[in-house]
Amino acid sequence: MMSQMTNPSAIAREFVQTGRCASCPIIDMHGHLGPIGEIYLPAAPVEKMRRALLRAEVRKIVCSPHQALFSHPDGGNRLMQETIDRYPDTFLGYWAVNPNYPEAVRRAGKDISQARGFVGFKCLPDYHAHPITGAGYAPALEVANERRMLVLVHTWGGSGFDSPQMLAEVAQRYPNATFLMGHSGYGDWEAAVRAAHDLPNVYLELTAVYVAHDFGNQPGGSGTPLPFLSCLHVNGIIEHMVERASSGKIVFGTDMPWYSPHYAAGAVLFARITEEDRRNILYRTAEKLLARSGGA
Amino acid sequence: MNIHDCNCCFGDAARPPFRYARTAEELIAEMDFCGIQRALAYHAGMRFDSPVVWNDRLVEEIRGFSPLGATWAILPSQTGEQRKPEEFLAAMRSAGVRALRAFPDEHRCRLDKRTFGDLLPLLVERRIPLLVKQNILSIGDLLKEIPGLVVVAMNVGPHSLERYLRPLMDEFPNLYVETSHYMVEGLIEESCVRYGPGRLLFGSGYPDVCSGAALLRLAQADIPPDARAAIAGGNLERMLEAARP
Ligand SMILES: [Zn+2]
């Protein structure tokens, strides 16, 4: 298939022919785990998910289970721990924090220090209806700041809970924590790229960035309680991010078991960027971040 | 392998993507970059400006570019903007157009029997496929009214819409799904098991999305080679051969 393509990338060619590239593995910095009420996910069973990851040479994925995000976080965080213990070579975790359970946020620092394989926190402000700048997240963000941990924050353009502008504000408040902007502030690309360019502790994360979100096309819209910003076309966005913020500020993500790793990788492999940029996005930048936060 | 893209576009729009093909020639360069041999194309003006202007312009602009096939976008006939159905189909025939598109959201109309009752029965009779970008439930309502219509649901995603989609796929054997946004892990594979490989058509979605994404997804889908070939182009080509505008 596609044997006559003029894309000069050797990495892309190897992926097209074999589904992977041994010299260019993938580290996925934005995963989940298990089923979700909102939609049907064929890869929800962990064995199916793992198989799909291995087929694309995804060596590591950092996850927060749906259960940790859409029910009391404790049960889901335990599920993450069990999964990490069972497959320590594949899975790392983000400790999910939900400000609607303040007692769990207050003890998150202690909990995560006793856990194995967690590299930071996951915040989902739009869905939990609490601003990332608000007091509810502060106990976890203070811990991340003290211990130089990662914080993956769902961000979306125009949101009153997690816009790129709000993420930039909180990143300046906690300069020793490293913030990954989940979905790169989808739709408000300029603000997101500016934050990643200007702030040393802010990174762009690609989950869904390669997707044209037209919520008018989806019955029931999206699962958030708020209307999401649509964006009818995104081709060229990865090139734009590389040009403005550099590939050293971009990490790869899929929301697996949501988006196919091959689909997401295809958007990076067929972008007009250099092989070095592809390596930075697909694994090198993530490798550095994980080494710093104890996940390597 | 023969790859025939049923969903790609060139031309300027008011809010263009970061990178896109301005001309037919640039679209072919993008197809070559990905190793896509043929495409059923439309012009951005047909979607974001007016089909009244751009249906004909598309045919002119792709003339001489053999990898590209033309499609037209439909409008209701009541306003007089679009020729009466028989006349429209005759023009379509002489322009070599074998498939139609509908953008009911962009063009603010209902794609139903009340609005298109003069045209849709003719499409059924002549097996002309209608490529529709719209909420999947509205497509279900359309098929309930006109069950024989060959409909390709475009941009089905990015979330998994299976709980809506499968009841419709079960009920309407002439409902097909284009793959540019069918990106949730496992959906292509499960569709092939449940319906066989005959119900999916490859679409790059370019330039809504990067062509390479849906392409690598299909290239590496966990399905047999003949299923991959059917989705890559065989299904679309059979559909176009059956059409009698
Ligand atoms: Zn996510």
Coordinates of C-alpha atoms and ligand atoms in Angstrom, one line a residue:
Chain A
M1 CA 0.0 0.0 0.0
M2 CA 1.2 3.5 -0.8
S3 CA 4.4 2.2 -2.3
Q4 CA 4.8 5.2 -4.7
M5 CA 4.4 7.9 -2.1
T6 CA 6.7 10.9 -2.5
N7 CA 6.8 11.6 1.2
P8 CA 10.6 11.4 1.8
S9 CA 10.4 10.4 5.4
A10 CA 12.1 7.1 6.1
I11 CA 10.3 6.8 9.4
A12 CA 6.9 7.3 7.6
R13 CA 7.9 4.7 5.0
E14 CA 8.7 2.1 7.7
F15 CA 5.5 2.8 9.5
V16 CA 3.5 2.4 6.3
Q17 CA 5.1 -0.9 5.5
T18 CA 5.3 -2.5 8.9
G19 CA 3.1 -0.4 11.2
R20 CA 6.1 0.6 13.4
C21 CA 9.6 1.9 13.3
A22 CA 12.1 0.2 15.6
S23 CA 14.4 3.3 15.6
C24 CA 11.5 5.6 16.3
P25 CA 9.3 4.2 19.0
I26 CA 6.3 6.1 20.4
I27 CA 5.6 7.4 23.9
D28 CA 2.0 8.3 24.4
M29 CA 1.6 11.0 27.0
H30 CA -2.2 11.0 27.1
G31 CA -4.1 7.8 27.6
H32 CA -7.0 6.5 29.6
L33 CA -8.2 3.0 30.5
G34 CA -11.3 1.0 30.5
P35 CA -14.8 1.7 29.2
I36 CA -16.6 5.0 29.3
G37 CA -20.4 5.6 29.4
E38 CA -20.4 8.3 26.8
I39 CA -19.2 6.2 23.8
Y40 CA -18.4 2.6 22.7
L41 CA -14.7 1.9 22.7
P42 CA -13.7 -1.4 21.1
A43 CA -10.2 -1.2 22.7
A44 CA -11.5 -0.6 26.2
P45 CA -10.5 -4.1 27.5
V46 CA -6.9 -3.6 28.6
E47 CA -5.5 -6.6 26.6
K48 CA -7.0 -5.2 23.4
M49 CA -5.6 -1.8 24.1
R50 CA -2.2 -3.2 24.9
R51 CA -2.2 -5.2 21.6
A52 CA -3.0 -2.1 19.6
L53 CA -0.2 -0.1 21.3
L54 CA 2.4 -2.8 20.7
R55 CA 1.4 -3.0 17.0
A56 CA 2.4 0.7 16.6
E57 CA 5.6 0.3 18.8
V58 CA 4.1 2.5 21.6
R59 CA 6.6 1.6 24.2
K60 CA 5.0 3.6 27.1
I61 CA 1.7 5.2 27.7
V62 CA 0.8 7.4 30.6
C63 CA -2.9 7.0 31.6
S64 CA -5.7 8.0 33.9
P65 CA -8.6 5.5 33.9
H66 CA -12.0 6.8 32.9
Q67 CA -13.3 5.5 36.2
A68 CA -10.9 7.8 38.1
L69 CA -12.3 10.8 36.1
F70 CA -16.0 10.0 35.9
S71 CA -16.6 8.4 39.3
H72 CA -14.8 8.8 42.7
P73 CA -11.1 9.1 41.9
D74 CA -10.0 6.6 44.4
G75 CA -11.4 3.5 42.7
G76 CA -10.0 4.5 39.3
N77 CA -6.6 5.4 40.8
R78 CA -6.4 1.9 42.3
L79 CA -7.3 0.4 38.9
M80 CA -4.4 2.4 37.4
Q81 CA -2.1 1.0 40.1
E82 CA -3.1 -2.6 39.4
T83 CA -2.6 -2.1 35.7
I84 CA 0.9 -0.6 36.2
D85 CA 1.8 -3.5 38.5
R86 CA 0.6 -6.0 35.9
Y87 CA 2.2 -4.3 32.9
P88 CA 5.0 -2.1 34.2
D89 CA 6.8 -2.1 30.8
T90 CA 3.8 -0.5 29.1
F91 CA 1.8 1.6 31.5
L92 CA 2.6 4.6 33.7
G93 CA 0.0 6.6 35.5
Y94 CA -1.3 10.1 36.2
W95 CA -3.0 10.4 39.6
A96 CA -6.4 11.7 38.8
V97 CA -7.6 14.6 41.0
N98 CA -11.2 15.9 41.1
P99 CA -11.9 19.1 43.1
N100 CA -15.4 17.8 43.7
Y101 CA -13.7 15.4 46.2
P102 CA -11.6 17.8 48.2
E103 CA -10.6 15.3 50.8
A104 CA -9.0 13.1 48.0
V105 CA -7.2 16.1 46.5
R106 CA -5.8 17.0 50.0
R107 CA -4.2 13.6 50.4
A108 CA -3.2 13.2 46.8
G109 CA 0.4 14.1 47.6
K110 CA 0.7 11.4 50.2
D111 CA -1.2 8.9 48.1
I112 CA 1.0 9.4 45.0
S113 CA 4.2 9.1 47.1
Q114 CA 3.1 5.7 48.2
A115 CA 2.1 4.6 44.7
R116 CA 4.3 3.0 42.0
G117 CA 4.7 4.2 38.4
F118 CA 2.8 7.5 38.7
V119 CA 4.6 10.5 37.1
G120 CA 2.2 13.3 38.0
F121 CA -1.5 14.4 38.2
K122 CA -4.3 14.5 35.7
C123 CA -6.8 17.4 35.8
L124 CA -10.1 17.5 33.8
P125 CA -11.4 21.0 34.6
D126 CA -14.1 21.2 31.9
Y127 CA -15.7 18.0 33.0
H128 CA -15.4 18.6 36.7
A129 CA -16.6 22.2 36.3
H130 CA -13.8 23.7 38.4
P131 CA -11.3 26.2 37.0
I132 CA -7.7 25.0 36.8
T133 CA -6.8 28.3 38.5
G134 CA -9.2 27.6 41.4
A135 CA -8.5 26.6 45.0
G136 CA -9.7 23.1 44.5
Y137 CA -6.7 22.0 42.5
A138 CA -4.1 23.9 44.6
P139 CA -3.1 21.1 47.0
A140 CA -2.2 18.8 44.1
L141 CA -0.5 21.5 42.1
E142 CA 1.6 22.5 45.1
V143 CA 2.8 18.9 45.4
A144 CA 3.6 18.8 41.7
N145 CA 5.5 22.1 42.1
E146 CA 7.5 20.9 45.1
R147 CA 8.4 17.5 43.6
R148 CA 8.8 18.7 39.9
M149 CA 6.1 16.4 38.6
L150 CA 4.1 16.4 35.4
V151 CA 0.5 17.7 35.3
L152 CA -1.6 16.8 32.3
V153 CA -4.5 19.2 32.1
H154 CA -7.4 18.9 29.6
T155 CA -7.4 22.3 27.8
W156 CA -9.8 23.7 25.3
G157 CA -10.1 27.1 23.5
G158 CA -12.6 29.4 24.9
S159 CA -13.3 27.4 28.1
G160 CA -14.0 29.2 31.3
F161 CA -12.3 26.3 33.2
D162 CA -9.2 25.4 31.2
S163 CA -8.4 27.8 28.4
P164 CA -4.8 28.1 27.3
Q165 CA -4.7 31.5 28.9
M166 CA -5.8 30.0 32.3
L167 CA -3.2 27.2 31.9
A168 CA -0.5 29.9 31.3
E169 CA -1.6 31.6 34.5
V170 CA -1.4 28.5 36.6
A171 CA 1.9 27.4 35.0
Q172 CA 3.5 30.7 36.1
R173 CA 2.1 30.2 39.6
Y174 CA 3.8 26.8 39.9
P175 CA 7.0 27.2 37.8
N176 CA 8.6 23.9 38.9
A177 CA 5.7 21.7 37.8
T178 CA 5.6 20.7 34.1
F179 CA 2.3 21.3 32.5
L180 CA 1.1 19.3 29.5
M181 CA -1.7 21.1 27.7
G182 CA -4.0 18.2 26.8
H183 CA -5.5 18.8 23.3
S184 CA -3.2 21.9 23.0
G185 CA -6.1 24.3 24.0
Y186 CA -8.1 23.0 21.0
G187 CA -9.3 25.7 18.6
D188 CA -7.4 28.6 20.3
W189 CA -4.2 27.5 18.7
E190 CA -2.4 30.9 18.9
A191 CA -2.9 31.2 22.7
A192 CA -1.7 27.6 23.2
V193 CA 1.3 28.0 21.0
R194 CA 2.2 31.3 22.7
A195 CA 2.0 29.7 26.1
A196 CA 4.3 26.8 25.0
H197 CA 6.7 29.2 23.4
D198 CA 6.9 31.7 26.3
L199 CA 6.8 29.4 29.3
P200 CA 9.6 26.8 29.9
N201 CA 7.2 24.6 31.9
V202 CA 4.4 24.4 29.3
Y203 CA 4.2 21.7 26.6
L204 CA 1.7 21.1 23.8
E205 CA 0.0 17.7 23.8
L206 CA -1.4 16.4 20.5
T207 CA -4.4 14.3 21.5
A208 CA -7.3 15.2 19.1
V209 CA -5.3 18.1 17.6
Y210 CA -5.2 16.0 14.4
V211 CA -9.0 15.7 14.5
A212 CA -11.5 18.1 12.9
H213 CA -14.1 18.5 15.7
D214 CA -17.4 19.5 14.2
F215 CA -19.8 18.9 17.1
G216 CA -22.7 19.8 14.9
N217 CA -22.1 16.5 13.1
Q218 CA -22.3 14.5 16.3
P219 CA -25.7 13.7 17.9
G220 CA -25.5 14.8 21.5
G221 CA -22.4 16.9 20.9
S222 CA -19.6 16.1 23.2
G223 CA -19.7 14.7 26.8
T224 CA -18.8 18.0 28.5
P225 CA -21.4 20.0 30.2
L226 CA -20.3 23.0 28.1
P227 CA -20.5 23.6 24.4
F228 CA -17.1 22.8 22.9
L229 CA -15.4 25.0 20.3
S230 CA -15.6 23.3 16.9
C231 CA -12.8 23.5 14.4
L232 CA -13.7 22.4 10.8
H233 CA -10.1 21.8 9.6
V234 CA -6.8 21.2 11.3
N235 CA -4.5 20.2 8.4
G236 CA -1.1 21.9 8.9
I237 CA -1.5 22.5 12.6
I238 CA 1.4 20.3 13.6
E239 CA 3.7 22.2 11.2
H240 CA 2.4 25.5 12.7
M241 CA 3.2 24.3 16.2
V242 CA 6.7 23.1 15.2
E243 CA 7.4 26.4 13.6
R244 CA 6.1 28.6 16.4
A245 CA 6.9 26.6 19.6
S246 CA 9.5 24.0 18.3
S247 CA 9.1 20.2 18.3
G248 CA 10.9 20.1 21.6
K249 CA 7.7 21.5 23.2
I250 CA 5.3 19.0 21.7
V251 CA 4.4 15.5 23.0
F252 CA 2.3 12.8 21.3
G253 CA -1.0 11.5 22.7
T254 CA -4.1 9.5 21.6
D255 CA -6.6 9.3 24.5
M256 CA -6.3 5.5 23.9
P257 CA -8.5 3.5 24.0
W258 CA -10.0 6.3 22.0
Y259 CA -8.0 7.3 19.0
S260 CA -6.0 4.8 17.0
P261 CA -2.2 5.2 17.5
H262 CA -1.7 4.7 13.8
Y263 CA -4.2 7.5 12.9
A264 CA -2.5 9.9 15.3
A265 CA 1.0 8.9 14.2
G266 CA 0.0 9.3 10.6
A267 CA -0.7 13.0 11.2
V268 CA 2.9 13.4 12.5
L269 CA 4.5 11.2 9.9
F270 CA 2.9 13.0 7.0
A271 CA 3.4 16.5 8.4
R272 CA 6.0 18.7 6.5
I273 CA 8.5 18.6 9.3
T274 CA 12.0 17.1 9.6
E275 CA 12.8 13.6 10.8
E276 CA 14.3 15.2 14.0
D277 CA 11.0 16.9 14.6
R278 CA 9.2 13.6 14.2
R279 CA 11.5 12.0 16.7
N280 CA 11.1 14.8 19.2
I281 CA 7.3 14.6 19.0
L282 CA 6.9 10.9 18.9
Y283 CA 9.3 10.1 21.8
R284 CA 12.3 12.2 22.6
T285 CA 10.6 15.1 24.4
A286 CA 8.5 12.7 26.4
E287 CA 11.6 10.7 27.3
K288 CA 13.2 13.8 28.8
L289 CA 10.1 14.7 30.7
L290 CA 9.6 11.2 32.1
A291 CA 13.3 11.0 33.1
R292 CA 12.8 14.2 35.1
S293 CA 9.7 12.9 36.8
G294 CA 10.9 9.4 37.7
G295 CA 9.0 7.5 34.9
A296 CA 11.9 6.5 32.7
Chain B
M1 CA -2.7 -1.1 -4.0
N2 CA -5.3 1.1 -5.7
I3 CA -6.3 3.9 -3.4
H4 CA -9.3 6.0 -4.4
D5 CA -10.1 8.8 -2.0
C6 CA -13.8 9.7 -1.8
N7 CA -13.4 12.8 0.5
C8 CA -10.9 15.4 -0.4
C9 CA -11.1 19.0 -1.5
F10 CA -9.1 21.9 -2.9
G11 CA -9.6 25.6 -3.2
D12 CA -9.9 28.7 -1.0
A13 CA -12.4 29.2 1.8
A14 CA -13.0 32.2 4.1
R15 CA -11.2 30.4 7.0
P16 CA -8.7 28.2 5.3
P17 CA -6.8 25.4 7.1
F18 CA -3.1 26.1 7.9
R19 CA -2.1 24.1 4.9
Y20 CA -4.3 23.1 1.9
A21 CA -4.3 22.7 -1.9
R22 CA -5.3 25.8 -3.7
T23 CA -5.6 24.1 -7.1
A24 CA -6.2 20.7 -8.6
E25 CA -2.5 20.5 -9.3
E26 CA -1.6 21.1 -5.7
L27 CA -4.2 18.5 -4.6
I28 CA -2.5 15.9 -6.9
A29 CA 0.8 16.8 -5.4
E30 CA -0.7 16.1 -1.9
M31 CA -2.1 12.8 -3.2
D32 CA 1.3 11.8 -4.6
F33 CA 3.0 12.7 -1.3
C34 CA 0.7 10.0 0.3
G35 CA 0.6 7.5 -2.5
I36 CA -3.1 8.1 -3.3
Q37 CA -3.8 7.3 -6.9
R38 CA -7.3 8.7 -7.5
A39 CA -9.8 11.0 -5.8
L40 CA -13.4 12.0 -6.0
A41 CA -12.9 15.7 -5.3
Y42 CA -14.9 18.7 -4.5
H43 CA -14.1 22.4 -4.4
A44 CA -14.1 24.3 -1.0
G45 CA -16.4 26.8 -2.7
M46 CA -19.1 24.1 -3.1
R47 CA -19.2 23.8 0.6
F48 CA -18.3 27.2 2.0
D49 CA -19.4 29.5 -0.8
S50 CA -22.1 28.4 -3.2
P51 CA -22.6 25.3 -5.4
V52 CA -24.3 27.6 -7.9
V53 CA -20.9 29.0 -8.7
W54 CA -18.6 26.2 -7.9
N55 CA -20.1 23.0 -9.2
D56 CA -19.4 24.1 -12.7
R57 CA -16.1 25.7 -11.8
L58 CA -14.9 22.4 -10.3
V59 CA -15.4 20.6 -13.5
E60 CA -13.4 23.2 -15.4
E61 CA -10.6 23.3 -12.8
I62 CA -10.0 19.5 -12.8
R63 CA -10.3 19.1 -16.6
G64 CA -7.1 17.4 -17.8
F65 CA -6.2 16.0 -14.4
S66 CA -7.0 12.3 -14.9
P67 CA -6.6 11.3 -11.2
L68 CA -9.5 13.5 -10.2
G69 CA -13.2 12.8 -10.6
A70 CA -15.8 15.5 -10.1
T71 CA -18.7 15.6 -7.7
W72 CA -21.4 18.2 -7.4
A73 CA -23.2 19.5 -4.3
I74 CA -27.0 19.6 -4.3
L75 CA -29.4 22.4 -3.3
P76 CA -33.2 22.4 -3.0
S77 CA -34.9 23.1 -6.3
Q78 CA -37.7 25.2 -4.9
T79 CA -35.6 28.4 -4.8
G80 CA -34.7 28.1 -8.4
E81 CA -31.0 28.3 -7.7
Q82 CA -30.4 24.7 -8.9
R83 CA -31.7 23.4 -12.2
K84 CA -34.8 21.2 -12.1
P85 CA -33.9 17.5 -11.4
E86 CA -34.0 16.1 -14.9
E87 CA -32.1 19.0 -16.3
F88 CA -29.6 18.8 -13.4
L89 CA -29.0 15.1 -14.0
A90 CA -28.5 15.7 -17.7
A91 CA -25.9 18.4 -17.0
M92 CA -24.3 16.0 -14.6
R93 CA -24.2 13.3 -17.2
S94 CA -22.6 15.5 -19.8
A95 CA -20.0 16.9 -17.2
G96 CA -19.0 13.3 -16.3
V97 CA -20.1 13.6 -12.7
R98 CA -21.1 10.3 -11.2
A99 CA -21.7 11.1 -7.5
L100 CA -23.3 14.0 -5.5
R101 CA -22.6 15.6 -2.2
A102 CA -24.9 17.2 0.3
F103 CA -23.8 19.7 3.0
P104 CA -27.2 20.4 4.6
D105 CA -25.7 22.2 7.7
E106 CA -23.5 24.5 5.6
H107 CA -26.3 25.2 3.1
R108 CA -29.1 25.6 5.7
C109 CA -31.6 23.1 4.3
R110 CA -33.2 19.9 5.4
L111 CA -32.1 16.8 3.5
D112 CA -35.5 15.2 3.5
K113 CA -38.3 14.1 1.2
R114 CA -40.2 17.4 1.7
T115 CA -37.2 19.4 0.4
F116 CA -35.6 17.0 -2.1
G117 CA -38.7 14.9 -3.0
D118 CA -38.2 15.7 -6.7
L119 CA -34.5 14.7 -6.9
L120 CA -34.0 11.9 -4.4
P121 CA -36.2 9.3 -6.1
L122 CA -34.3 9.8 -9.3
L123 CA -31.0 9.2 -7.5
V124 CA -32.5 5.9 -6.2
E125 CA -33.6 4.9 -9.7
R126 CA -30.2 5.7 -11.3
R127 CA -28.1 4.4 -8.4
I128 CA -26.3 7.8 -8.0
P129 CA -24.5 7.8 -4.6
L130 CA -25.1 10.8 -2.3
L131 CA -22.1 11.7 0.0
V132 CA -23.6 13.4 3.0
K133 CA -21.9 15.3 5.7
Q134 CA -24.5 15.6 8.5
N135 CA -25.5 14.4 11.9
I136 CA -25.9 10.6 11.6
L137 CA -29.4 10.6 13.1
S138 CA -30.6 12.9 10.3
I139 CA -29.1 10.5 7.8
G140 CA -31.1 7.8 9.5
D141 CA -34.3 9.9 9.1
L142 CA -33.5 10.4 5.4
L143 CA -33.0 6.7 4.8
K144 CA -36.3 5.9 6.5
E145 CA -38.1 8.2 4.0
I146 CA -36.0 7.1 1.0
P147 CA -34.8 3.6 1.9
G148 CA -33.3 2.8 -1.5
L149 CA -30.9 5.8 -1.6
V150 CA -27.2 5.0 -1.7
V151 CA -25.8 7.2 1.1
V152 CA -22.2 7.6 2.2
A153 CA -22.0 9.1 5.6
M154 CA -19.0 11.4 5.6
N155 CA -16.8 12.6 8.6
V156 CA -18.4 9.9 10.9
G157 CA -16.6 10.8 14.2
P158 CA -14.3 11.8 15.7
H159 CA -16.0 10.2 18.7
S160 CA -17.3 6.7 18.3
L161 CA -20.9 7.0 17.2
E162 CA -21.5 3.3 17.0
R163 CA -24.5 3.3 19.4
Y164 CA -26.3 5.5 16.8
L165 CA -24.6 4.1 13.7
R166 CA -25.0 0.3 14.1
P167 CA -28.8 0.2 14.3
L168 CA -28.8 2.2 11.0
M169 CA -26.2 0.0 9.4
D170 CA -28.2 -3.0 10.4
E171 CA -31.4 -1.6 8.9
F172 CA -30.1 0.1 5.7
P173 CA -27.8 -2.1 3.6
N174 CA -27.1 0.9 1.3
L175 CA -25.7 3.0 4.1
Y176 CA -21.9 3.3 3.8
V177 CA -19.3 5.0 6.1
E178 CA -16.4 7.1 4.9
T179 CA -13.3 6.6 7.0
S180 CA -11.5 10.0 7.4
H181 CA -13.0 10.5 10.9
Y182 CA -13.6 6.8 11.7
M183 CA -10.5 6.9 13.9
V184 CA -11.4 5.3 17.2
E185 CA -9.3 2.2 17.7
G186 CA -11.0 -1.0 16.6
L187 CA -13.9 0.5 14.6
I188 CA -12.7 -0.5 11.2
E189 CA -11.9 -4.0 12.3
E190 CA -15.3 -4.5 14.0
S191 CA -17.2 -3.0 11.1
C192 CA -15.5 -5.6 8.8
V193 CA -16.4 -8.4 11.1
R194 CA -20.0 -7.3 11.5
Y195 CA -20.8 -6.1 8.0
G196 CA -18.0 -7.4 5.8
P197 CA -15.6 -5.0 4.2
G198 CA -18.2 -3.7 1.7
R199 CA -19.6 -0.9 3.8
L200 CA -16.5 1.3 4.4
L201 CA -15.0 3.7 1.8
F202 CA -11.6 5.3 2.3
G203 CA -11.6 9.1 2.6
S204 CA -8.6 11.2 3.5
G205 CA -10.7 14.1 4.8
Y206 CA -8.1 16.4 3.3
P207 CA -7.7 19.3 4.2
D208 CA -10.0 19.0 7.2
V209 CA -7.4 16.6 8.5
C210 CA -4.0 15.4 7.4
S211 CA -4.3 12.8 4.6
G212 CA -1.7 10.6 6.2
A213 CA -3.7 9.9 9.3
A214 CA -6.6 8.0 7.8
L215 CA -4.2 6.5 5.3
L216 CA -1.8 5.0 7.9
R217 CA -4.9 3.9 9.9
L218 CA -6.2 1.9 6.9
A219 CA -2.7 0.6 5.8
Q220 CA -2.3 -0.9 9.3
A221 CA -5.8 -1.9 10.1
D222 CA -6.0 -5.5 11.5
I223 CA -8.0 -6.8 8.5
P224 CA -7.3 -9.2 5.6
P225 CA -5.6 -7.8 2.4
D226 CA -8.8 -8.2 0.3
A227 CA -10.8 -6.2 2.9
R228 CA -8.2 -3.5 2.8
A229 CA -8.3 -3.3 -1.0
A230 CA -12.1 -3.1 -1.0
I231 CA -12.1 -0.2 1.5
A232 CA -9.1 1.5 -0.2
G233 CA -10.9 1.8 -3.5
G234 CA -12.8 -1.3 -4.7
N235 CA -16.1 -0.4 -2.9
L236 CA -16.1 3.2 -4.3
E237 CA -15.3 2.1 -7.8
R238 CA -18.1 -0.5 -7.9
M239 CA -20.5 2.2 -6.6
L240 CA -19.4 4.6 -9.3
E241 CA -19.7 2.0 -12.1
A242 CA -23.3 1.2 -11.0
A243 CA -24.3 4.9 -11.2
R244 CA -26.3 5.9 -14.3
P245 CA -26.8 9.7 -14.2
Ligands
ZN1 ZN -8.2 12.6 27.6

